[in-house]
Coordinates of C-alpha atoms and ligand atoms in Angstrom, one line a residue:
M130 CA 73.7 32.9 83.4
P131 CA 73.1 31.2 86.8
P132 CA 74.0 33.6 89.7
K133 CA 76.8 31.3 91.0
R134 CA 78.5 31.2 87.6
R135 CA 78.1 35.0 87.2
V136 CA 79.8 35.6 90.6
V137 CA 82.7 33.3 89.6
T138 CA 83.0 35.0 86.1
S139 CA 83.0 38.5 87.6
L140 CA 85.6 37.4 90.2
I141 CA 87.9 36.0 87.5
T142 CA 87.4 39.1 85.4
A143 CA 88.2 41.4 88.3
L144 CA 91.4 39.4 89.1
L145 CA 92.5 39.4 85.5
V146 CA 91.8 43.1 85.2
A147 CA 93.7 43.8 88.4
A148 CA 96.6 41.6 87.3
M149 CA 97.1 43.3 84.0
P150 CA 98.6 46.6 85.3
V151 CA 100.8 44.6 87.7
L152 CA 102.2 42.4 84.9
A153 CA 102.6 45.6 82.8
S154 CA 104.5 47.2 85.6
I155 CA 106.8 44.2 86.0
Y156 CA 107.4 44.2 82.3
L157 CA 108.1 48.0 82.4
A158 CA 110.5 47.5 85.3
W159 CA 112.4 44.8 83.3
M160 CA 112.5 46.9 80.1
E161 CA 113.7 49.9 82.0
S162 CA 116.5 47.8 83.6
Y163 CA 117.4 46.1 80.4
T164 CA 117.6 49.4 78.6
M165 CA 119.9 50.9 81.3
E166 CA 122.2 47.9 81.4
K167 CA 122.3 47.8 77.6
T168 CA 123.4 51.5 77.6
L169 CA 126.0 50.8 80.2
S170 CA 127.4 47.7 78.4
L171 CA 127.6 49.6 75.1
T172 CA 129.3 52.5 76.9
Y173 CA 132.0 50.1 78.2
A174 CA 132.5 48.7 74.7
Q175 CA 132.7 52.2 73.2
D176 CA 135.2 53.3 75.8
V177 CA 137.5 50.5 75.0
L178 CA 137.0 51.0 71.2
R179 CA 137.8 54.7 71.6
R180 CA 141.1 53.8 73.2
I181 CA 142.0 51.3 70.6
E182 CA 141.1 53.6 67.8
A183 CA 143.4 56.2 69.3
T184 CA 146.2 53.6 69.5
S185 CA 145.6 52.6 65.9
S186 CA 145.8 56.3 64.8
Q187 CA 149.0 56.8 66.7
F188 CA 150.4 53.6 65.2
E189 CA 149.5 54.7 61.6
E190 CA 151.0 58.2 62.2
A191 CA 154.2 56.8 63.7
Q192 CA 154.6 54.3 60.9
Q193 CA 154.3 57.1 58.3
K194 CA 156.9 59.2 60.1
A195 CA 159.3 56.2 60.3
A196 CA 158.8 55.4 56.6
Q197 CA 159.5 59.0 55.5
A198 CA 162.8 59.3 57.5
K199 CA 165.4 57.6 55.4
V200 CA 167.6 56.2 58.2
T201 CA 169.4 52.9 58.8
P202 CA 167.4 50.8 61.3
C203 CA 168.7 51.0 64.8
S204 CA 171.4 53.6 63.9
P205 CA 171.9 56.5 66.3
D206 CA 169.7 58.7 63.9
D207 CA 167.1 56.0 64.0
M208 CA 167.2 55.7 67.7
R209 CA 166.6 59.5 68.0
L210 CA 163.7 59.2 65.5
L211 CA 162.1 56.2 67.4
H212 CA 162.4 58.1 70.6
T213 CA 160.8 61.3 69.2
I214 CA 157.9 59.3 67.7
D215 CA 157.4 57.3 71.0
F216 CA 157.5 60.6 73.0
G217 CA 154.6 62.1 71.0
A218 CA 152.3 59.0 71.2
S219 CA 150.5 58.6 74.5
H220 CA 149.0 55.2 73.9
I221 CA 152.3 53.6 72.7
K222 CA 154.8 52.3 75.3
A223 CA 157.7 52.2 72.9
T224 CA 158.6 52.0 69.2
G225 CA 161.1 49.8 67.6
R226 CA 162.5 47.9 64.5
V227 CA 161.7 44.3 63.6
A228 CA 163.1 41.9 61.1
H229 CA 162.4 38.1 60.7
D230 CA 160.1 38.0 63.8
T231 CA 162.9 39.5 65.9
L232 CA 162.8 42.8 67.8
L233 CA 166.2 44.5 66.9
C234 CA 166.0 47.7 68.9
T235 CA 163.4 49.9 70.7
S236 CA 163.1 53.7 71.4
Q237 CA 164.3 52.8 74.9
G238 CA 167.7 51.7 73.6
V239 CA 169.6 49.2 71.5
M240 CA 169.2 45.7 73.0
N241 CA 170.0 42.2 72.3
P242 CA 167.7 41.1 69.5
A243 CA 164.6 39.6 71.0
A244 CA 162.9 36.7 69.2
L245 CA 159.2 37.3 69.0
G246 CA 158.3 33.9 67.8
K247 CA 155.6 33.3 65.1
P248 CA 153.1 36.2 64.9
D249 CA 149.8 35.5 66.7
L250 CA 147.9 37.0 63.8
T251 CA 148.3 39.2 60.7
T252 CA 145.5 41.7 59.9
A253 CA 143.9 42.4 56.6
Q254 CA 146.2 45.5 56.3
G255 CA 149.3 43.4 56.7
V256 CA 150.1 44.3 60.4
T257 CA 151.7 41.4 62.2
E258 CA 150.8 41.1 65.8
Y259 CA 152.8 39.3 68.5
L260 CA 150.7 39.1 71.7
N261 CA 151.8 39.1 75.4
K262 CA 155.6 39.1 74.8
Q263 CA 157.7 39.2 78.0
L264 CA 160.4 41.5 76.6
S265 CA 161.9 42.6 79.9
P266 CA 162.2 40.5 83.0
P267 CA 159.3 40.7 85.5
P268 CA 157.9 42.8 87.2
A269 CA 157.8 44.4 83.7
R270 CA 154.5 43.4 82.1
P271 CA 154.2 41.5 78.8
L272 CA 153.5 43.7 75.8
N273 CA 151.8 43.4 72.5
V274 CA 154.0 44.1 69.5
F275 CA 152.4 45.4 66.3
A276 CA 154.8 45.5 63.3
S277 CA 154.5 46.6 59.7
N278 CA 157.3 47.2 57.1
G279 CA 160.1 46.7 59.7
F280 CA 158.6 49.3 62.1
A281 CA 157.0 48.2 65.4
V282 CA 155.0 49.6 68.3
L283 CA 154.9 48.1 71.8
V284 CA 151.5 48.5 73.5
D285 CA 150.3 47.5 77.0
P286 CA 147.5 45.0 76.3
N287 CA 145.7 46.2 79.5
L288 CA 145.7 49.8 78.6
A289 CA 142.7 49.6 76.3
V290 CA 140.6 47.3 78.5
S291 CA 141.2 48.9 81.9
V292 CA 138.0 51.0 81.9
S293 CA 136.0 51.4 85.1
T294 CA 132.9 49.2 85.2
E295 CA 129.8 48.8 87.4
G296 CA 131.2 45.6 88.9
P297 CA 134.3 43.4 88.9
D298 CA 132.7 40.7 86.8
V299 CA 132.2 42.7 83.6
E300 CA 134.1 40.9 80.8
L301 CA 135.8 42.7 78.0
A302 CA 137.6 41.6 74.9
V303 CA 139.3 43.2 71.9
L304 CA 139.2 41.4 68.5
V305 CA 140.7 41.8 65.1
P306 CA 137.7 40.9 62.9
S307 CA 139.9 39.9 59.8
A308 CA 141.6 37.4 62.0
A309 CA 138.8 36.5 64.4
Q310 CA 139.7 32.9 64.4
S311 CA 142.9 33.8 66.3
G312 CA 140.9 34.9 69.3
P313 CA 141.0 38.2 71.2
I314 CA 144.2 40.4 71.3
A315 CA 143.3 41.7 74.8
V316 CA 140.8 40.3 77.3
I317 CA 139.5 40.8 80.8
G318 CA 137.5 37.9 82.2
Q319 CA 137.2 34.3 81.3
N320 CA 137.3 32.7 77.9
L321 CA 134.4 34.2 76.0
P322 CA 132.1 31.8 74.1
A323 CA 132.8 31.7 70.3
N324 CA 129.3 32.9 69.4
W325 CA 129.9 36.2 71.3
L326 CA 132.8 36.9 68.9
E327 CA 130.8 36.4 65.7
P328 CA 131.4 39.5 63.5
V329 CA 129.0 42.4 63.4
P330 CA 128.8 44.9 60.4
Q331 CA 131.6 47.5 60.2
G332 CA 130.6 50.5 62.3
G333 CA 127.6 48.5 63.7
D334 CA 126.7 46.9 67.0
S335 CA 124.6 44.2 68.4
T336 CA 123.4 43.4 71.9
F337 CA 121.9 40.2 73.1
I338 CA 121.5 38.0 76.2
D339 CA 123.4 34.7 76.2
A340 CA 124.6 32.3 78.9
G341 CA 123.6 34.6 81.8
Y342 CA 125.3 37.7 80.2
L343 CA 124.1 40.8 78.4
V344 CA 126.6 40.9 75.6
S345 CA 127.4 44.0 73.5
H346 CA 129.6 43.7 70.4
I347 CA 130.7 46.7 68.4
Q348 CA 133.0 47.1 65.5
S349 CA 135.0 50.2 64.5
A350 CA 133.9 52.0 61.4
K351 CA 137.5 52.8 60.4
W352 CA 139.8 50.2 61.9
D353 CA 140.1 46.4 61.8
V354 CA 139.1 46.1 65.4
A355 CA 136.0 45.1 67.4
V356 CA 135.1 45.1 71.1
V357 CA 132.9 42.7 73.2
A358 CA 131.6 43.8 76.6
A359 CA 129.6 41.3 78.7
T360 CA 127.7 42.2 81.8
P361 CA 126.2 39.5 84.1
Q362 CA 122.5 39.3 83.6
R363 CA 122.0 39.4 87.3
Y364 CA 122.8 43.1 87.1
I365 CA 119.5 43.5 85.1
N366 CA 117.6 41.5 87.7
D367 CA 119.1 43.5 90.6
R368 CA 118.2 46.7 88.9
M369 CA 114.7 45.4 88.0
R370 CA 114.0 44.6 91.6
H371 CA 115.0 48.1 92.4
F372 CA 112.6 49.6 89.8
A373 CA 109.9 47.1 90.7
L374 CA 109.8 48.6 94.2
F375 CA 108.3 51.7 92.6
F376 CA 106.5 50.3 89.5
V377 CA 104.7 47.3 91.1
P378 CA 102.9 49.2 93.9
V379 CA 101.8 51.8 91.3
G380 CA 100.7 49.0 89.0
A381 CA 98.8 47.3 91.8
L382 CA 97.1 50.5 92.7
C383 CA 96.1 51.0 89.0
G384 CA 94.9 47.4 88.9
V385 CA 92.7 47.8 91.9
L386 CA 91.3 51.0 90.5
L387 CA 90.8 49.5 87.1
S388 CA 89.2 46.4 88.5
F389 CA 86.9 48.6 90.6
T390 CA 85.9 50.8 87.7
V391 CA 85.3 47.8 85.4
S392 CA 83.1 46.0 88.0
L393 CA 81.2 49.3 88.6
A394 CA 80.7 49.8 84.9
T395 CA 79.6 46.2 84.5
R396 CA 77.2 46.4 87.4
M397 CA 75.9 49.8 86.1
H398 CA 75.5 48.3 82.6
S399 CA 73.8 45.2 83.8
S400 CA 71.5 47.1 86.1
F401 CA 70.9 49.9 83.6
P402 CA 67.4 48.8 82.5
A403 CA 66.5 48.6 86.2
M404 CA 67.8 52.1 86.7
L405 CA 65.9 53.3 83.7
R406 CA 62.7 51.6 84.9
R407 CA 63.0 53.3 88.2
A408 CA 63.6 56.7 86.6
I409 CA 60.5 56.2 84.5
K410 CA 58.5 55.2 87.5
E411 CA 59.8 58.1 89.5
K412 CA 59.3 60.5 86.5
N413 CA 62.9 61.6 86.6
F414 CA 62.9 63.0 83.1
C415 CA 62.5 66.6 82.1
V416 CA 62.5 68.5 78.9
V417 CA 64.7 71.4 77.7
Y418 CA 63.9 73.3 74.5
Q419 CA 66.2 74.5 71.8
P420 CA 64.8 77.5 69.9
V421 CA 64.2 77.2 66.1
V422 CA 64.7 80.6 64.4
D423 CA 63.3 82.0 61.2
L424 CA 66.4 83.2 59.4
S425 CA 64.7 86.0 57.5
T426 CA 63.2 87.7 60.7
R427 CA 65.4 86.1 63.3
R428 CA 62.3 85.4 65.4
V429 CA 61.9 82.3 67.5
I430 CA 59.1 80.4 65.7
G431 CA 59.4 77.1 67.4
A432 CA 61.6 74.8 69.5
E433 CA 62.8 71.2 69.7
A434 CA 62.0 69.3 72.9
L435 CA 65.1 67.5 74.1
V436 CA 64.8 65.0 77.0
R437 CA 67.1 65.0 80.0
W438 CA 67.4 62.4 82.8
R439 CA 68.1 64.0 86.1
S440 CA 69.5 61.1 88.2
D441 CA 70.5 61.3 91.9
Y442 CA 74.1 62.1 90.9
A443 CA 74.1 63.8 87.5
E444 CA 72.2 64.8 84.5
I445 CA 72.5 62.1 81.9
R446 CA 72.5 63.0 78.2
P447 CA 70.0 61.4 75.8
D448 CA 72.8 60.2 73.5
Y449 CA 73.7 57.7 76.3
F450 CA 70.4 56.5 77.5
I451 CA 68.1 56.8 74.4
P452 CA 69.8 54.0 72.5
Q453 CA 69.7 51.8 75.6
A454 CA 66.1 52.6 76.2
E455 CA 65.4 51.7 72.6
E456 CA 67.3 48.4 73.1
C457 CA 65.4 47.3 76.2
G458 CA 62.0 48.4 75.0
L459 CA 61.5 51.3 77.4
I460 CA 61.7 54.2 74.9
Q461 CA 57.9 54.5 74.5
L462 CA 57.5 55.1 78.2
I463 CA 60.0 57.9 77.9
T464 CA 58.3 59.4 74.9
K465 CA 55.1 59.3 76.8
Q466 CA 56.6 61.4 79.6
V467 CA 58.1 63.8 77.1
V468 CA 54.7 64.3 75.4
T469 CA 53.1 64.8 78.8
I470 CA 55.6 67.5 79.7
V471 CA 55.3 69.2 76.3
G472 CA 51.5 69.1 76.7
R473 CA 51.9 70.9 80.0
D474 CA 54.3 73.5 78.7
L475 CA 52.7 74.3 75.3
P476 CA 50.0 76.6 76.5
Q477 CA 52.6 79.0 77.9
F478 CA 54.2 79.2 74.4
L479 CA 50.9 79.5 72.6
K480 CA 49.9 82.4 74.8
L481 CA 52.9 84.3 73.3
D482 CA 52.7 83.0 69.8
P483 CA 49.6 80.9 68.6
D484 CA 51.7 79.6 65.7
F485 CA 54.5 78.3 67.8
R486 CA 55.6 74.8 66.9
V487 CA 57.3 72.2 69.2
A488 CA 59.2 69.3 67.6
I489 CA 59.2 66.0 69.5
N490 CA 61.7 63.3 68.8
M491 CA 60.3 59.9 68.2
S492 CA 62.0 56.5 67.9
A493 CA 61.2 53.5 65.6
A494 CA 59.1 51.8 68.3
D495 CA 56.9 55.0 68.6
L496 CA 56.3 55.1 64.9
C497 CA 55.2 51.4 64.8
D498 CA 52.6 51.8 67.5
E499 CA 49.1 53.2 66.8
H500 CA 49.0 54.4 70.4
T501 CA 51.3 57.2 69.3
V502 CA 48.5 58.7 67.4
E503 CA 46.2 58.5 70.4
M504 CA 49.0 60.0 72.5
L505 CA 49.4 63.0 70.1
D506 CA 45.6 63.5 70.2
G507 CA 45.8 63.5 74.0
L508 CA 48.5 66.1 73.8
L509 CA 46.2 68.4 71.8
A510 CA 43.4 67.8 74.2
A511 CA 45.6 68.6 77.2
S512 CA 47.2 71.7 75.8
G513 CA 44.5 73.2 73.6
A514 CA 47.1 73.2 70.8
L515 CA 46.4 72.6 67.1
P516 CA 48.1 69.8 65.1
K517 CA 50.1 72.5 63.3
N518 CA 51.8 73.3 66.7
I519 CA 53.3 69.9 66.9
E520 CA 56.0 68.4 64.7
V521 CA 57.1 64.7 64.9
E522 CA 60.8 64.3 64.3
A523 CA 62.5 61.0 63.6
T524 CA 65.6 59.7 61.8
E525 CA 65.4 57.9 58.5
R526 CA 66.3 54.7 60.2
A527 CA 63.3 55.0 62.5
F528 CA 61.0 55.8 59.5
L529 CA 62.0 52.7 57.7
Q530 CA 62.1 50.3 60.6
G531 CA 58.6 48.8 61.0
P532 CA 56.0 47.7 58.5
G533 CA 53.2 49.7 59.9
T534 CA 55.2 53.0 60.1
A535 CA 54.0 54.4 56.7
S536 CA 50.3 54.1 57.6
I537 CA 50.9 55.6 61.1
L538 CA 52.8 58.5 59.5
D539 CA 50.0 59.1 57.0
T540 CA 47.5 59.2 59.8
I541 CA 49.6 61.7 61.7
R542 CA 50.0 63.9 58.7
S543 CA 46.4 63.6 57.7
K544 CA 45.5 65.0 61.1
G545 CA 47.6 68.1 60.4
F546 CA 50.7 67.3 62.5
T547 CA 53.9 67.9 60.6
V548 CA 56.6 65.3 60.2
A549 CA 60.3 66.0 60.0
I550 CA 63.2 63.8 58.9
D551 CA 66.0 64.3 61.5
D552 CA 69.8 64.1 61.1
F553 CA 69.4 64.0 57.3
G554 CA 72.5 62.9 55.5
T555 CA 74.1 60.8 58.3
G556 CA 72.5 57.5 57.3
Y557 CA 72.0 56.1 53.9
S558 CA 69.6 59.0 53.1
S559 CA 68.9 59.4 49.4
L560 CA 66.6 61.3 47.1
A561 CA 64.9 58.0 46.2
C562 CA 64.2 57.3 49.8
L563 CA 63.0 60.9 50.5
Q564 CA 60.5 60.6 47.7
T565 CA 58.9 57.5 49.3
L566 CA 58.5 59.1 52.8
S567 CA 55.6 61.2 53.8
L568 CA 57.3 64.3 55.1
D569 CA 57.0 68.1 55.6
T570 CA 60.4 69.1 56.9
L571 CA 64.0 68.0 56.4
K572 CA 66.6 68.8 59.1
I573 CA 70.1 69.1 57.8
D574 CA 72.5 67.4 60.2
R575 CA 75.1 69.4 62.2
A576 CA 77.9 67.4 60.6
F577 CA 77.2 69.1 57.2
V578 CA 76.5 72.6 58.7
E579 CA 79.9 72.6 60.3
T580 CA 81.7 72.1 56.9
I581 CA 80.2 75.4 55.6
N582 CA 82.9 77.8 54.6
T583 CA 85.6 75.1 55.0
D584 CA 87.7 73.2 52.5
G585 CA 86.4 69.9 53.8
A586 CA 85.6 67.2 51.2
T587 CA 81.9 67.2 52.3
S588 CA 81.5 71.0 52.3
Q589 CA 79.5 70.8 49.1
V590 CA 77.1 68.2 50.4
V591 CA 75.0 70.8 52.2
L592 CA 74.2 72.4 48.8
H593 CA 73.0 69.0 47.4
I594 CA 70.8 68.4 50.5
I595 CA 69.2 71.9 50.1
E596 CA 68.6 71.2 46.4
M597 CA 67.0 67.8 47.2
A598 CA 64.7 69.3 49.9
R599 CA 63.7 72.2 47.6
S600 CA 62.9 69.9 44.7
L601 CA 60.5 67.9 47.1
H602 CA 59.0 71.2 48.5
L603 CA 60.1 70.4 52.0
D604 CA 60.8 73.0 54.7
I605 CA 64.4 73.0 55.7
V606 CA 65.8 73.4 59.2
A607 CA 69.6 73.6 59.6
E608 CA 70.8 72.1 62.8
G609 CA 74.0 72.9 64.8
V610 CA 74.4 76.5 63.4
E611 CA 77.2 77.9 65.6
T612 CA 78.3 81.0 63.7
E613 CA 76.7 84.0 61.9
P614 CA 78.6 83.2 58.6
Q615 CA 77.0 79.7 58.7
A616 CA 73.5 81.3 59.2
Q617 CA 74.0 83.8 56.4
Y618 CA 75.4 81.1 54.0
L619 CA 72.3 79.0 54.6
F620 CA 69.8 81.8 54.3
K621 CA 71.4 83.0 51.0
R622 CA 70.8 79.5 49.7
G623 CA 67.2 79.3 50.6
V624 CA 67.2 77.7 54.1
L625 CA 64.5 79.4 56.1
Y626 CA 64.9 77.9 59.6
A627 CA 67.8 77.1 61.8
Q628 CA 68.7 76.0 65.3
G629 CA 72.1 75.8 67.0
W630 CA 74.3 77.4 69.7
H631 CA 74.5 80.6 67.7
F632 CA 70.8 81.2 68.5
G633 CA 70.5 79.4 71.8
R634 CA 71.4 76.2 73.5
P635 CA 68.7 73.9 74.9
M636 CA 67.1 75.8 77.8
D637 CA 64.3 75.5 80.3
I638 CA 60.8 76.7 79.6
A639 CA 61.2 80.0 81.5
H640 CA 64.2 81.0 79.4
L641 CA 62.5 80.0 76.2
R642 CA 59.4 82.0 77.0
E643 CA 61.6 85.0 77.7
G644 CA 63.4 84.4 74.4
I645 CA 60.1 84.2 72.4
R646 CA 58.8 87.4 74.1
L647 CA 62.0 89.4 73.4
S648 CA 62.3 88.1 69.8
M649 CA 58.7 89.2 69.2
E650 CA 59.2 92.6 70.8
S651 CA 62.2 93.4 68.8
K652 CA 60.6 92.0 65.7
L653 CA 63.4 91.8 63.2
A654 CA 66.1 91.9 65.8
A655 CA 68.9 89.3 65.6
F656 CA 68.7 86.5 68.0
I657 CA 72.3 85.8 69.1
A658 CA 74.1 83.6 71.6
E659 CA 76.0 84.6 74.7
P660 CA 79.8 84.6 73.9
T661 CA 80.6 82.9 77.2
R662 CA 79.0 79.6 76.4
T663 CA 81.5 77.0 75.3
T664 CA 80.6 73.4 76.2
V665 CA 77.9 71.0 75.1
G666 CA 76.8 70.2 78.6
D667 CA 76.4 73.8 79.4
E668 CA 72.9 75.0 79.4
P669 CA 73.2 78.2 81.4
S670 CA 70.2 80.3 82.4
S671 CA 71.2 83.5 80.6
L672 CA 71.2 82.0 77.2
L673 CA 69.7 84.6 75.0
T674 CA 70.7 88.1 74.2
F675 CA 68.7 90.3 71.8
R676 CA 69.6 93.4 69.8
Ligands
C2E264 P1 69.1 65.6 67.8 O1 67.7 65.4 67.7 O2 69.9 65.8 66.6 O3 69.2 66.9 68.8 C1 70.2 67.9 68.6 C2 71.4 67.7 69.5 O4 72.4 68.5 69.1 C3 71.0 68.0 70.9 O5 71.8 67.2 71.8 C4 71.5 69.5 71.0 O6 71.9 69.8 72.3 C5 72.7 69.4 70.1 N1 73.0 70.7 69.5 C6 72.1 71.7 69.2 N2 72.7 72.7 68.6 C7 74.0 72.5 68.6 C8 75.2 73.2 68.2 O7 75.1 74.3 67.7 N3 76.4 72.6 68.3 C9 76.5 71.3 68.8 N4 77.7 70.8 68.9 N5 75.4 70.6 69.3 C10 74.2 71.2 69.2 P2 71.1 66.4 72.9 O8 70.1 67.2 73.6 O9 72.2 65.8 73.7 O10 70.3 65.3 72.1 C11 71.0 64.2 71.5 C12 70.1 63.3 70.8 O11 69.3 62.6 71.6 C13 69.1 64.1 69.9 O12 69.8 64.5 68.7 C14 68.1 63.0 69.7 O13 68.5 62.2 68.6 C15 68.1 62.3 71.0 N6 66.9 62.8 71.8 C16 66.9 63.9 72.5 N7 65.6 64.0 73.1 C17 64.9 62.9 72.7 C18 63.6 62.4 73.0 O14 62.8 63.0 73.7 N8 63.2 61.3 72.4 C19 64.1 60.6 71.5 N9 63.6 59.4 71.0 N10 65.3 61.0 71.3 C20 65.7 62.2 71.9
CA265 CA1 65.9 65.8 66.7
CA266 CA1 69.1 66.2 64.6

């Protein structure tokens, strides 16, 4: 990509990455405000509904009492009865008797019959409702009259809807769903649009935004009544602005940090080959050794050389840089440095144990190149080691990669070096494939060792791998042995060699020499790990303890 275009692309990417958390914080602020307003709006509706349900219960109870008492309507006995009922019902203003759309008397006294006119609606239960009837001269307020079987209650229409709200412009309406076409029986606010009054399931609710309002509609589970509460949408916007004051700066900060991290990671990634090249040039690689133990004697009989990149800031693990080194064709230069270091270290091991064997990891590119054989010869010349002291380790994928690999492997083995297949079981490894490869050792991958003594589905695989290796007369090294029961399980099933944290983490040459010496001195002594070591990155100095 031309440099100018790259700059523009990275600038746009950085802006987009920075904008994402800001947009997310705005969305979060809106959601938070919406949820709060929705809760408030539902609370208003529920408050009103609770009052109406209480009124309905009192009406039902009053009606039953009136029906049970066999008295002549509006007689002195009836007046006493109406008064008693009215007295015990807090949501009812008065009780009374009706006939032919006329209020004959109320619990407040016998009166001139008052014509109520045609009922405004009749509910599914047969209750006739006369709304906003001016029964006494002002300043008395109009009342709603609910009548059934000649008995009536008089209710203040404002009683149910006079709940305290967040602002003056919250609108409230009470509806009778079975007669919804007749409109609300009590209302605060302007005329509500018809779609707000559309029925919801009995006992259910719905909340939506329409015409600049957040509308909550709930219906009673027991009574033929529903309530609509509508809050102006600007309340959500006001609240959102309030939340945004907190969320947006946090989002902006996250955006800047994210953008910075992404651009740093991109820059690091794009300049990674350059960094690797510099590390190779400056020889910033070193090698640590992980002991390989003979499970029958518990002696350290060899070690695996594991490369480490010591950069200016940190120690970088091979899992991160080896795949990238392979990708950009630099792996052979790293292998060369590892081989040089091993050549320098080997004499120190051989002085302690002439049969000591160091395993060196190789990649596909190493196994395709004849120079690798020359490099191994050079290692012997530099260290005075014999081929039996060196093992070449590679994964099945590396073995099968290049066309010339087989002949190079044959040459390596014919010279007396041993060859091991690494991480066995993790790829598409199979018996058929093992038979075609020219090998001495099979390394069982840690993933299978860790299933030993567990109920995992793959816990039996380790037995099949051992069986395969034995049928092909291969030595077996179990990797990643972390516990004594794992070690004993493997030994009982014929695995002779093991490596893993139970015996020792990767360590520097001085500690490995000390480990070899102590394990030889104590001959059959167990070679066990320090209990304090817990993390993979931890390669402490006092790694080994001996019994
Ligand atoms: P590997 O060859 O399978 O090496 C074993 C890895 O498992 C090492 O990680 C080692 O520290 C870790 N290990 C050993 N015992 C235990 C244990 O008991 N439990 C756990 N959880 N882990 C354990 P490391 O050193 O980070 O190496 C990672 C991989 O990098 C190696 O896997 C190997 O594939 C590659 N590698 C290392 N050195 C070289 C090298 O010089 N050349 C090449 N081509 N690859 C290398
Ligand atoms: Ca290995
Ligand atoms: Ca391995």
